């Protein structure tokens, strides 16, 4: 009898493990507030404001018929030369709950952002694959322009582990290279399918 009860408990443990490892598709929709990429003073740990590094005034977007999907087009211009060396990135995700932003356990860290931008396994690859190959220079020099053509704010991330990430989110991204540090913020919604 004890052997049988132990087998049932073992089976329940395996089923619980399988439940937690199921694959999920996430629908990610960038918010129109993403055009305002400036971090607030509380989040910004940088020594150079992002508006002194990047000029996104040449970007615009069109709203699709579903009134949710945006298509970005235009130029992103580099305003300064970056110190030599790899660009490091730390991304922290926050969820809007009870009228304030709460930290989540989700974060990404990359020692070399340039290498990760062209990696098909990265979450942002669908966005950066739309930049013409001859413009995909990283790190960029002062005056370099990245041109976006109909880059959608609406993506599906498939075959991911199921986690509780759905909701209104923001990503606070800290970038650093040499002695330069800056901060960018992106707003988006995530739905689990």
PDB file of C-alpha atoms in Angstrom:
ATOM      1  CA  UNK A   1       0.000   0.000   0.000  1.00  0.00           C
ATOM      2  CA  UNK A   2       2.791   2.444   0.919  1.00  0.00           C
ATOM      3  CA  UNK A   3       4.494   1.690  -2.421  1.00  0.00           C
ATOM      4  CA  UNK A   4       1.291   2.525  -4.260  1.00  0.00           C
ATOM      5  CA  UNK A   5       0.836   5.845  -2.389  1.00  0.00           C
ATOM      6  CA  UNK A   6       4.469   6.740  -3.116  1.00  0.00           C
ATOM      7  CA  UNK A   7       3.850   6.047  -6.827  1.00  0.00           C
ATOM      8  CA  UNK A   8       0.804   8.331  -6.860  1.00  0.00           C
ATOM      9  CA  UNK A   9       2.740  11.129  -5.150  1.00  0.00           C
ATOM     10  CA  UNK A  10       5.570  10.681  -7.674  1.00  0.00           C
ATOM     11  CA  UNK A  11       3.098  10.822 -10.578  1.00  0.00           C
ATOM     12  CA  UNK A  12       1.539  14.003  -9.174  1.00  0.00           C
ATOM     13  CA  UNK A  13       5.011  15.579  -8.916  1.00  0.00           C
ATOM     14  CA  UNK A  14       5.791  14.696 -12.555  1.00  0.00           C
ATOM     15  CA  UNK A  15       2.424  16.087 -13.706  1.00  0.00           C
ATOM     16  CA  UNK A  16       3.091  19.315 -11.792  1.00  0.00           C
ATOM     17  CA  UNK A  17       6.491  19.614 -13.475  1.00  0.00           C
ATOM     18  CA  UNK A  18       4.946  19.070 -16.906  1.00  0.00           C
ATOM     19  CA  UNK A  19       2.256  21.675 -16.133  1.00  0.00           C
ATOM     20  CA  UNK A  20       4.949  24.273 -15.358  1.00  0.00           C
ATOM     21  CA  UNK A  21       6.959  23.494 -18.489  1.00  0.00           C
ATOM     22  CA  UNK A  22       4.153  23.842 -21.033  1.00  0.00           C
ATOM     23  CA  UNK A  23       4.852  25.996 -24.033  1.00  0.00           C
ATOM     24  CA  UNK A  24       3.072  29.322 -24.446  1.00  0.00           C
ATOM     25  CA  UNK A  25       2.776  31.909 -27.196  1.00  0.00           C
ATOM     26  CA  UNK A  26       2.913  35.514 -26.026  1.00  0.00           C
ATOM     27  CA  UNK A  27       1.432  38.377 -27.986  1.00  0.00           C
ATOM     28  CA  UNK A  28       3.503  41.521 -27.418  1.00  0.00           C
ATOM     29  CA  UNK A  29       2.175  44.942 -28.419  1.00  0.00           C
ATOM     30  CA  UNK A  30       4.381  48.000 -28.072  1.00  0.00           C
ATOM     31  CA  UNK A  31       2.609  51.030 -26.682  1.00  0.00           C
ATOM     32  CA  UNK A  32       2.472  54.346 -28.528  1.00  0.00           C
ATOM     33  CA  UNK A  33       4.189  55.844 -25.451  1.00  0.00           C
ATOM     34  CA  UNK A  34       7.317  54.018 -26.673  1.00  0.00           C
ATOM     35  CA  UNK A  35       8.096  57.092 -28.764  1.00  0.00           C
ATOM     36  CA  UNK A  36       8.933  58.810 -25.462  1.00  0.00           C
ATOM     37  CA  UNK A  37      12.018  56.762 -24.590  1.00  0.00           C
ATOM     38  CA  UNK A  38      13.255  58.946 -21.717  1.00  0.00           C
ATOM     39  CA  UNK A  39      13.581  57.252 -18.320  1.00  0.00           C
ATOM     40  CA  UNK A  40      12.247  59.128 -15.328  1.00  0.00           C
ATOM     41  CA  UNK A  41      14.747  60.480 -12.794  1.00  0.00           C
ATOM     42  CA  UNK A  42      14.123  57.617 -10.336  1.00  0.00           C
ATOM     43  CA  UNK A  43      15.005  54.946 -12.941  1.00  0.00           C
ATOM     44  CA  UNK A  44      17.813  56.751 -14.723  1.00  0.00           C
ATOM     45  CA  UNK A  45      21.247  55.662 -13.486  1.00  0.00           C
ATOM     46  CA  UNK A  46      22.966  57.166 -16.495  1.00  0.00           C
ATOM     47  CA  UNK A  47      25.307  60.096 -16.857  1.00  0.00           C
ATOM     48  CA  UNK A  48      24.157  61.058 -20.385  1.00  0.00           C
ATOM     49  CA  UNK A  49      20.458  61.522 -21.288  1.00  0.00           C
ATOM     50  CA  UNK A  50      19.347  59.257 -24.158  1.00  0.00           C
ATOM     51  CA  UNK A  51      18.189  62.308 -26.161  1.00  0.00           C
ATOM     52  CA  UNK A  52      21.871  63.359 -26.336  1.00  0.00           C
ATOM     53  CA  UNK A  53      22.789  59.925 -27.752  1.00  0.00           C
ATOM     54  CA  UNK A  54      19.887  59.199 -30.153  1.00  0.00           C
ATOM     55  CA  UNK A  55      17.623  61.406 -32.239  1.00  0.00           C
ATOM     56  CA  UNK A  56      14.301  59.658 -32.908  1.00  0.00           C
ATOM     57  CA  UNK A  57      12.476  62.790 -34.075  1.00  0.00           C
ATOM     58  CA  UNK A  58      12.547  61.320 -37.605  1.00  0.00           C
ATOM     59  CA  UNK A  59      10.341  58.387 -36.539  1.00  0.00           C
ATOM     60  CA  UNK A  60       6.614  58.294 -37.096  1.00  0.00           C
ATOM     61  CA  UNK A  61       3.979  55.599 -37.005  1.00  0.00           C
ATOM     62  CA  UNK A  62       0.771  54.665 -38.762  1.00  0.00           C
ATOM     63  CA  UNK A  63      -2.106  52.916 -37.031  1.00  0.00           C
ATOM     64  CA  UNK A  64      -3.402  49.727 -38.684  1.00  0.00           C
ATOM     65  CA  UNK A  65      -7.089  48.907 -39.163  1.00  0.00           C
ATOM     66  CA  UNK A  66      -7.157  46.912 -35.901  1.00  0.00           C
ATOM     67  CA  UNK A  67      -6.403  50.206 -34.067  1.00  0.00           C
ATOM     68  CA  UNK A  68      -3.761  48.368 -32.023  1.00  0.00           C
ATOM     69  CA  UNK A  69      -0.936  47.632 -34.416  1.00  0.00           C
ATOM     70  CA  UNK A  70       1.461  50.459 -35.220  1.00  0.00           C
ATOM     71  CA  UNK A  71       3.940  50.538 -38.083  1.00  0.00           C
ATOM     72  CA  UNK A  72       7.032  52.623 -37.358  1.00  0.00           C
ATOM     73  CA  UNK A  73       8.994  54.229 -40.148  1.00  0.00           C
ATOM     74  CA  UNK A  74      11.714  56.831 -40.374  1.00  0.00           C
ATOM     75  CA  UNK A  75      15.234  57.406 -39.151  1.00  0.00           C
ATOM     76  CA  UNK A  76      17.063  56.967 -35.871  1.00  0.00           C
ATOM     77  CA  UNK A  77      20.219  59.078 -35.876  1.00  0.00           C
ATOM     78  CA  UNK A  78      23.301  58.668 -33.697  1.00  0.00           C
ATOM     79  CA  UNK A  79      24.217  62.034 -32.148  1.00  0.00           C
ATOM     80  CA  UNK A  80      27.593  61.196 -30.624  1.00  0.00           C
ATOM     81  CA  UNK A  81      30.563  58.869 -30.901  1.00  0.00           C
ATOM     82  CA  UNK A  82      30.555  56.107 -28.309  1.00  0.00           C
ATOM     83  CA  UNK A  83      33.595  55.154 -26.248  1.00  0.00           C
ATOM     84  CA  UNK A  84      35.348  52.085 -27.654  1.00  0.00           C
ATOM     85  CA  UNK A  85      34.451  48.673 -26.309  1.00  0.00           C
ATOM     86  CA  UNK A  86      31.323  46.519 -26.182  1.00  0.00           C
ATOM     87  CA  UNK A  87      27.961  48.015 -25.255  1.00  0.00           C
ATOM     88  CA  UNK A  88      26.576  46.392 -22.113  1.00  0.00           C
ATOM     89  CA  UNK A  89      22.850  46.158 -21.474  1.00  0.00           C
ATOM     90  CA  UNK A  90      20.729  45.525 -18.377  1.00  0.00           C
ATOM     91  CA  UNK A  91      16.958  45.287 -18.967  1.00  0.00           C
ATOM     92  CA  UNK A  92      14.492  45.149 -16.073  1.00  0.00           C
ATOM     93  CA  UNK A  93      10.747  44.559 -16.537  1.00  0.00           C
ATOM     94  CA  UNK A  94       8.048  46.224 -14.419  1.00  0.00           C
ATOM     95  CA  UNK A  95       4.288  45.529 -14.331  1.00  0.00           C
ATOM     96  CA  UNK A  96       1.557  48.136 -13.818  1.00  0.00           C
ATOM     97  CA  UNK A  97      -0.578  47.025 -10.877  1.00  0.00           C
ATOM     98  CA  UNK A  98      -2.680  49.011  -8.429  1.00  0.00           C
ATOM     99  CA  UNK A  99      -1.750  52.334 -10.071  1.00  0.00           C
ATOM    100  CA  UNK A 100       2.009  51.906  -9.821  1.00  0.00           C
ATOM    101  CA  UNK A 101       4.943  50.094 -11.419  1.00  0.00           C
ATOM    102  CA  UNK A 102       6.061  46.971  -9.575  1.00  0.00           C
ATOM    103  CA  UNK A 103       9.302  45.108 -10.301  1.00  0.00           C
ATOM    104  CA  UNK A 104       9.055  41.615 -11.765  1.00  0.00           C
ATOM    105  CA  UNK A 105      11.686  38.883 -11.600  1.00  0.00           C
ATOM    106  CA  UNK A 106      12.239  39.217 -15.358  1.00  0.00           C
ATOM    107  CA  UNK A 107      15.447  40.798 -16.536  1.00  0.00           C
ATOM    108  CA  UNK A 108      18.039  40.384 -19.262  1.00  0.00           C
ATOM    109  CA  UNK A 109      21.710  41.203 -19.210  1.00  0.00           C
ATOM    110  CA  UNK A 110      24.006  41.236 -22.210  1.00  0.00           C
ATOM    111  CA  UNK A 111      27.721  41.951 -22.109  1.00  0.00           C
ATOM    112  CA  UNK A 112      27.761  42.734 -25.846  1.00  0.00           C
ATOM    113  CA  UNK A 113      24.526  44.231 -27.153  1.00  0.00           C
ATOM    114  CA  UNK A 114      25.824  44.442 -30.729  1.00  0.00           C
ATOM    115  CA  UNK A 115      26.274  40.661 -30.961  1.00  0.00           C
ATOM    116  CA  UNK A 116      22.855  40.013 -29.468  1.00  0.00           C
ATOM    117  CA  UNK A 117      21.059  42.330 -31.919  1.00  0.00           C
ATOM    118  CA  UNK A 118      21.865  40.012 -34.834  1.00  0.00           C
ATOM    119  CA  UNK A 119      21.205  36.768 -32.938  1.00  0.00           C
ATOM    120  CA  UNK A 120      17.994  35.087 -34.260  1.00  0.00           C
ATOM    121  CA  UNK A 121      17.387  33.567 -30.803  1.00  0.00           C
ATOM    122  CA  UNK A 122      16.992  36.960 -29.111  1.00  0.00           C
ATOM    123  CA  UNK A 123      13.543  38.410 -28.381  1.00  0.00           C
ATOM    124  CA  UNK A 124      14.250  41.657 -30.254  1.00  0.00           C
ATOM    125  CA  UNK A 125      15.493  39.973 -33.435  1.00  0.00           C
ATOM    126  CA  UNK A 126      12.138  40.422 -35.274  1.00  0.00           C
ATOM    127  CA  UNK A 127      12.564  44.204 -34.939  1.00  0.00           C
ATOM    128  CA  UNK A 128      16.231  44.471 -35.900  1.00  0.00           C
ATOM    129  CA  UNK A 129      16.023  42.067 -38.842  1.00  0.00           C
ATOM    130  CA  UNK A 130      14.008  44.806 -40.591  1.00  0.00           C
ATOM    131  CA  UNK A 131      16.933  47.244 -40.577  1.00  0.00           C
ATOM    132  CA  UNK A 132      18.845  47.066 -43.882  1.00  0.00           C
ATOM    133  CA  UNK A 133      22.017  44.970 -43.536  1.00  0.00           C
ATOM    134  CA  UNK A 134      24.281  47.794 -44.746  1.00  0.00           C
ATOM    135  CA  UNK A 135      22.904  50.022 -41.921  1.00  0.00           C
ATOM    136  CA  UNK A 136      23.242  47.394 -39.193  1.00  0.00           C
ATOM    137  CA  UNK A 137      26.536  48.787 -37.931  1.00  0.00           C
ATOM    138  CA  UNK A 138      27.137  48.329 -34.244  1.00  0.00           C
ATOM    139  CA  UNK A 139      28.532  50.140 -32.424  1.00  0.00           C
ATOM    140  CA  UNK A 140      27.490  53.103 -34.550  1.00  0.00           C
ATOM    141  CA  UNK A 141      29.508  56.256 -35.091  1.00  0.00           C
ATOM    142  CA  UNK A 142      28.228  59.823 -34.766  1.00  0.00           C
ATOM    143  CA  UNK A 143      25.897  60.644 -37.666  1.00  0.00           C
ATOM    144  CA  UNK A 144      25.022  56.983 -38.427  1.00  0.00           C
ATOM    145  CA  UNK A 145      21.382  56.504 -39.379  1.00  0.00           C
ATOM    146  CA  UNK A 146      19.192  53.431 -38.874  1.00  0.00           C
ATOM    147  CA  UNK A 147      16.140  53.448 -41.145  1.00  0.00           C
ATOM    148  CA  UNK A 148      12.951  51.693 -40.078  1.00  0.00           C
ATOM    149  CA  UNK A 149      10.402  50.724 -42.722  1.00  0.00           C
ATOM    150  CA  UNK A 150       7.044  49.440 -41.504  1.00  0.00           C
ATOM    151  CA  UNK A 151       8.428  47.905 -38.312  1.00  0.00           C
ATOM    152  CA  UNK A 152       5.471  46.554 -36.380  1.00  0.00           C
ATOM    153  CA  UNK A 153       4.914  47.014 -32.674  1.00  0.00           C
ATOM    154  CA  UNK A 154       2.927  43.755 -32.725  1.00  0.00           C
ATOM    155  CA  UNK A 155       4.875  40.503 -32.411  1.00  0.00           C
ATOM    156  CA  UNK A 156       4.240  36.935 -31.322  1.00  0.00           C
ATOM    157  CA  UNK A 157       6.875  35.156 -29.250  1.00  0.00           C
ATOM    158  CA  UNK A 158       6.265  31.427 -29.635  1.00  0.00           C
ATOM    159  CA  UNK A 159       7.252  28.303 -27.721  1.00  0.00           C
ATOM    160  CA  UNK A 160       8.232  30.062 -24.512  1.00  0.00           C
ATOM    161  CA  UNK A 161       7.912  28.598 -21.020  1.00  0.00           C
ATOM    162  CA  UNK A 162       4.653  29.579 -19.366  1.00  0.00           C
ATOM    163  CA  UNK A 163       5.188  32.333 -16.774  1.00  0.00           C
ATOM    164  CA  UNK A 164       2.907  34.974 -15.295  1.00  0.00           C
ATOM    165  CA  UNK A 165       4.042  37.973 -17.362  1.00  0.00           C
ATOM    166  CA  UNK A 166       0.799  39.119 -19.009  1.00  0.00           C
ATOM    167  CA  UNK A 167      -0.303  42.707 -18.435  1.00  0.00           C
ATOM    168  CA  UNK A 168       0.848  46.291 -18.926  1.00  0.00           C
ATOM    169  CA  UNK A 169       4.637  46.287 -18.754  1.00  0.00           C
ATOM    170  CA  UNK A 170       7.601  48.553 -19.170  1.00  0.00           C
ATOM    171  CA  UNK A 171      11.212  47.681 -19.805  1.00  0.00           C
ATOM    172  CA  UNK A 172      13.859  49.939 -18.319  1.00  0.00           C
ATOM    173  CA  UNK A 173      17.072  49.466 -20.292  1.00  0.00           C
ATOM    174  CA  UNK A 174      20.431  50.657 -18.989  1.00  0.00           C
ATOM    175  CA  UNK A 175      23.175  50.847 -21.621  1.00  0.00           C
ATOM    176  CA  UNK A 176      26.854  51.384 -20.907  1.00  0.00           C
ATOM    177  CA  UNK A 177      30.113  51.508 -22.800  1.00  0.00           C
ATOM    178  CA  UNK A 178      33.341  52.904 -21.426  1.00  0.00           C
ATOM    179  CA  UNK A 179      32.363  55.742 -19.086  1.00  0.00           C
ATOM    180  CA  UNK A 180      29.062  56.472 -20.887  1.00  0.00           C
ATOM    181  CA  UNK A 181      25.831  55.298 -19.249  1.00  0.00           C
ATOM    182  CA  UNK A 182      22.317  56.008 -20.484  1.00  0.00           C
ATOM    183  CA  UNK A 183      18.766  54.775 -19.973  1.00  0.00           C
ATOM    184  CA  UNK A 184      15.834  54.004 -22.306  1.00  0.00           C
ATOM    185  CA  UNK A 185      12.297  52.968 -21.399  1.00  0.00           C
ATOM    186  CA  UNK A 186       9.782  51.005 -23.526  1.00  0.00           C
ATOM    187  CA  UNK A 187       6.099  50.401 -22.752  1.00  0.00           C
ATOM    188  CA  UNK A 188       4.170  47.364 -23.991  1.00  0.00           C
ATOM    189  CA  UNK A 189       1.314  44.946 -23.316  1.00  0.00           C
ATOM    190  CA  UNK A 190       1.694  41.177 -23.155  1.00  0.00           C
ATOM    191  CA  UNK A 191      -1.079  38.622 -23.642  1.00  0.00           C
ATOM    192  CA  UNK A 192      -0.578  34.891 -23.074  1.00  0.00           C
ATOM    193  CA  UNK A 193      -2.290  32.641 -25.658  1.00  0.00           C
TER     194      UNK A 193
END
